[in-house]
PDB file of C-alpha atoms in Angstrom:
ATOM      1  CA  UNK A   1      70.615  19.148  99.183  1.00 76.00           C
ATOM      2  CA  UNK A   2      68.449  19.766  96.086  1.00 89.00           C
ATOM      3  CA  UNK A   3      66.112  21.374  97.729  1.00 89.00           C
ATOM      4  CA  UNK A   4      68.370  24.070  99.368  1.00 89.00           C
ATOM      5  CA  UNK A   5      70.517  24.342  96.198  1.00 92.00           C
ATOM      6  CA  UNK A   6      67.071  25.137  94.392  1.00 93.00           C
ATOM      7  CA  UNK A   7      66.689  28.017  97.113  1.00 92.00           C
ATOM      8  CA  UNK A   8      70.231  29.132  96.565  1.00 92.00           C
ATOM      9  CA  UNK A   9      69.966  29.463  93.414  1.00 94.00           C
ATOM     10  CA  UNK A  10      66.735  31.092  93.329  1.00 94.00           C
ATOM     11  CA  UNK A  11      68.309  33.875  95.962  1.00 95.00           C
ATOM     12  CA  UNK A  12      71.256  34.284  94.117  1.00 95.00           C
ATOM     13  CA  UNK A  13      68.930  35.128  90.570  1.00 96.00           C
ATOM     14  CA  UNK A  14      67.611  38.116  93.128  1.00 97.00           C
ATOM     15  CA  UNK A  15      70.767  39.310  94.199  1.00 97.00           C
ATOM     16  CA  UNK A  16      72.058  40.816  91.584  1.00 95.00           C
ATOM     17  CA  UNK A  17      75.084  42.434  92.906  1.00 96.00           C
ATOM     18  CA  UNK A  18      75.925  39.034  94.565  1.00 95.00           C
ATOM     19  CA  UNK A  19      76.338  40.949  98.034  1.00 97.00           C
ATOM     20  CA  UNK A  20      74.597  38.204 100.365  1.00 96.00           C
ATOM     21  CA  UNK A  21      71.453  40.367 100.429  1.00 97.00           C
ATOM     22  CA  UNK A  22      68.476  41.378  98.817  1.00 98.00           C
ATOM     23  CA  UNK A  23      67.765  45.409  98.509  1.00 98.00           C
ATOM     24  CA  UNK A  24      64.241  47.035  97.898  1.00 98.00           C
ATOM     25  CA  UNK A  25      65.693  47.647  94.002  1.00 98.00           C
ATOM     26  CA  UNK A  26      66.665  43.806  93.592  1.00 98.00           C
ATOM     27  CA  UNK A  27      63.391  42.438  95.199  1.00 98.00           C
ATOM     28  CA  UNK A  28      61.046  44.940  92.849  1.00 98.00           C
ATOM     29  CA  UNK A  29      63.382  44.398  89.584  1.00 97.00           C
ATOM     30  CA  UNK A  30      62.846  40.841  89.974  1.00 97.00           C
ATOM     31  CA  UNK A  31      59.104  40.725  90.940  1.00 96.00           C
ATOM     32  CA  UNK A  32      58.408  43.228  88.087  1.00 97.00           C
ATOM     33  CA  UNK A  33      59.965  40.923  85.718  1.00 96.00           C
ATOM     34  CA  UNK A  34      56.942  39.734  84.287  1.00 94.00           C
ATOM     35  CA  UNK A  35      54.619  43.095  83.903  1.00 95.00           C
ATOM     36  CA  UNK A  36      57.628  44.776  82.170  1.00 96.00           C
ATOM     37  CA  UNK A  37      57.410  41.664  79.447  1.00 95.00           C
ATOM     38  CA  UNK A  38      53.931  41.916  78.808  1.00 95.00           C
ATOM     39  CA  UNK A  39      54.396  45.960  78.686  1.00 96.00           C
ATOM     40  CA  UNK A  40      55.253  45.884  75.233  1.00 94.00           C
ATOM     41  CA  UNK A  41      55.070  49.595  74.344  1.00 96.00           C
ATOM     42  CA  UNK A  42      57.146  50.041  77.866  1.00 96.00           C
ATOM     43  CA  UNK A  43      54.428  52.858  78.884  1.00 97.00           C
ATOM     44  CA  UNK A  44      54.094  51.238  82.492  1.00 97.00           C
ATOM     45  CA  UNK A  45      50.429  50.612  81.871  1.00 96.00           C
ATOM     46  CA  UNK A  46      48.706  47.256  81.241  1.00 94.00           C
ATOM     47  CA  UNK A  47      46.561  47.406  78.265  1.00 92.00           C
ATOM     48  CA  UNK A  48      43.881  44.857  77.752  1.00 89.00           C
ATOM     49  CA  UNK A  49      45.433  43.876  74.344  1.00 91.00           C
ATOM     50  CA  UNK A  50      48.956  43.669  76.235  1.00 94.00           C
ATOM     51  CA  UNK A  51      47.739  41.116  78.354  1.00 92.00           C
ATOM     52  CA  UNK A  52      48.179  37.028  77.207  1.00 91.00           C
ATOM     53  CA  UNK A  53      45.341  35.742  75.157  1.00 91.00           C
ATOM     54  CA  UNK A  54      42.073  34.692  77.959  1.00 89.00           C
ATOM     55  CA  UNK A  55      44.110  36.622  80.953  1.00 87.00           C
ATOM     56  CA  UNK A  56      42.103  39.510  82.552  1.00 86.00           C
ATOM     57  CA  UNK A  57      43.369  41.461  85.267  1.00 87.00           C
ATOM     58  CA  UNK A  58      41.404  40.463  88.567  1.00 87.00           C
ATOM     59  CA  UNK A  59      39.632  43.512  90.280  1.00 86.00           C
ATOM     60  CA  UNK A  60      42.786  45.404  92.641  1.00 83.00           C
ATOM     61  CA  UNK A  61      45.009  43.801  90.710  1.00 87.00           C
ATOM     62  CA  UNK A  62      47.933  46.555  89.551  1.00 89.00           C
ATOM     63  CA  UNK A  63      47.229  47.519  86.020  1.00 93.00           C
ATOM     64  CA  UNK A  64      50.725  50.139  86.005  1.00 96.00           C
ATOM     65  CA  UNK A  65      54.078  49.728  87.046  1.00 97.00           C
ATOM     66  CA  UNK A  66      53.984  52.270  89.717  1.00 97.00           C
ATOM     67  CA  UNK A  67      51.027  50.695  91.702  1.00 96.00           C
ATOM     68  CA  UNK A  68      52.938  47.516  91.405  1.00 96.00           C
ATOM     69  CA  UNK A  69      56.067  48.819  92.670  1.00 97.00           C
ATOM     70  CA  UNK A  70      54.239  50.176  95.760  1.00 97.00           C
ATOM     71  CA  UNK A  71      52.724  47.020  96.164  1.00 95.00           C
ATOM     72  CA  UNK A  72      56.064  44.971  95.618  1.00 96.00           C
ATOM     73  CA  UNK A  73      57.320  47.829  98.401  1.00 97.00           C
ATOM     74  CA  UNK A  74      54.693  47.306 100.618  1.00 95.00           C
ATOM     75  CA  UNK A  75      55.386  43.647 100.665  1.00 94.00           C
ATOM     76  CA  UNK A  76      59.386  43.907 101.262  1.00 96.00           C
ATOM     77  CA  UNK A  77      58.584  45.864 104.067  1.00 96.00           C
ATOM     78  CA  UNK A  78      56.620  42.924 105.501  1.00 94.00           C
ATOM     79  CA  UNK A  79      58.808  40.345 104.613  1.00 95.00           C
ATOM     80  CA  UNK A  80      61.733  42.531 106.116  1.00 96.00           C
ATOM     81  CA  UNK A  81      61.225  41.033 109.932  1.00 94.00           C
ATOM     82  CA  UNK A  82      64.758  42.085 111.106  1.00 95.00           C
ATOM     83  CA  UNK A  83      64.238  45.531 109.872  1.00 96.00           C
ATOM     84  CA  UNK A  84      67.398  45.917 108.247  1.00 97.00           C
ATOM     85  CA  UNK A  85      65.995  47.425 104.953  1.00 97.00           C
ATOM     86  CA  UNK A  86      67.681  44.347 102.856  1.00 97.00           C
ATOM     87  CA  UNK A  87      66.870  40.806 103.058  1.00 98.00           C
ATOM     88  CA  UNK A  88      67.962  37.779 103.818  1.00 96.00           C
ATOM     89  CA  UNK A  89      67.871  34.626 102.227  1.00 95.00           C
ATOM     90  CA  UNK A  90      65.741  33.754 105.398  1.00 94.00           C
ATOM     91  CA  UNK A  91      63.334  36.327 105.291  1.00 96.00           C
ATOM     92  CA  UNK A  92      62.854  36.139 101.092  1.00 95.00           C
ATOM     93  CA  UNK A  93      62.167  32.117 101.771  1.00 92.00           C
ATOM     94  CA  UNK A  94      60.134  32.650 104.860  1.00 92.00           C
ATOM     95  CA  UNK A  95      56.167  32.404 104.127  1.00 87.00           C
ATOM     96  CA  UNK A  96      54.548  35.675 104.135  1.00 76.00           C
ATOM     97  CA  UNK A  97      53.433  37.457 106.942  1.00 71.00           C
ATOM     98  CA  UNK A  98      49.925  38.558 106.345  1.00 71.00           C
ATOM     99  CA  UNK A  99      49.659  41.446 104.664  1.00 65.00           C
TER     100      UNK A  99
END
């Protein structure tokens, strides 16, 4: 009951347009949520002095927007098991295949 409300709710903060389903645009919005705050000149590059004080970006780790997109892409693609190019709330809950 909690529990599953808690994953409702967290699905429903994804889907924006409230359609039952997750799209490529909704999961990346959403998972880029936190890069676009700390890109505070909105340039869609991570500067060191961007970056929260004592957090350094780990070695591979996507220092622009685009990289991170591609990654965020990447990983929908995974996570899509039916194939259906959108995502269930399922498949978004599932653990993650290996990449």
């Amino acid at each position: 009951p909690a529990m599953a409300r808690e994953r409702a709710e967290y699905f429903a903060g994804i889907d924006r347009d409230g359609d039952g389903r997750i799209s490529l645009a909704e999961f990346q919005d959403y998972m880029s949520r936190g890069f676009r705050a700390m890109d505070r000149n909105g340039d869609g590059i991570l500067q060191d002095h961007e970056l929260p004080a004592g957090v350094a970006l780990r070695p591979g780790q996507p220092r622009t927007l685009s990289a991170l997109l591609a990654n965020l892409e990447r990983a929908f693609g995974r996570m899509d098991r039916s194939g259906t190019g959108w995502l269930s709330e399922a498949e978004l809950l599932a653990p993650p295949p290996a990449p």
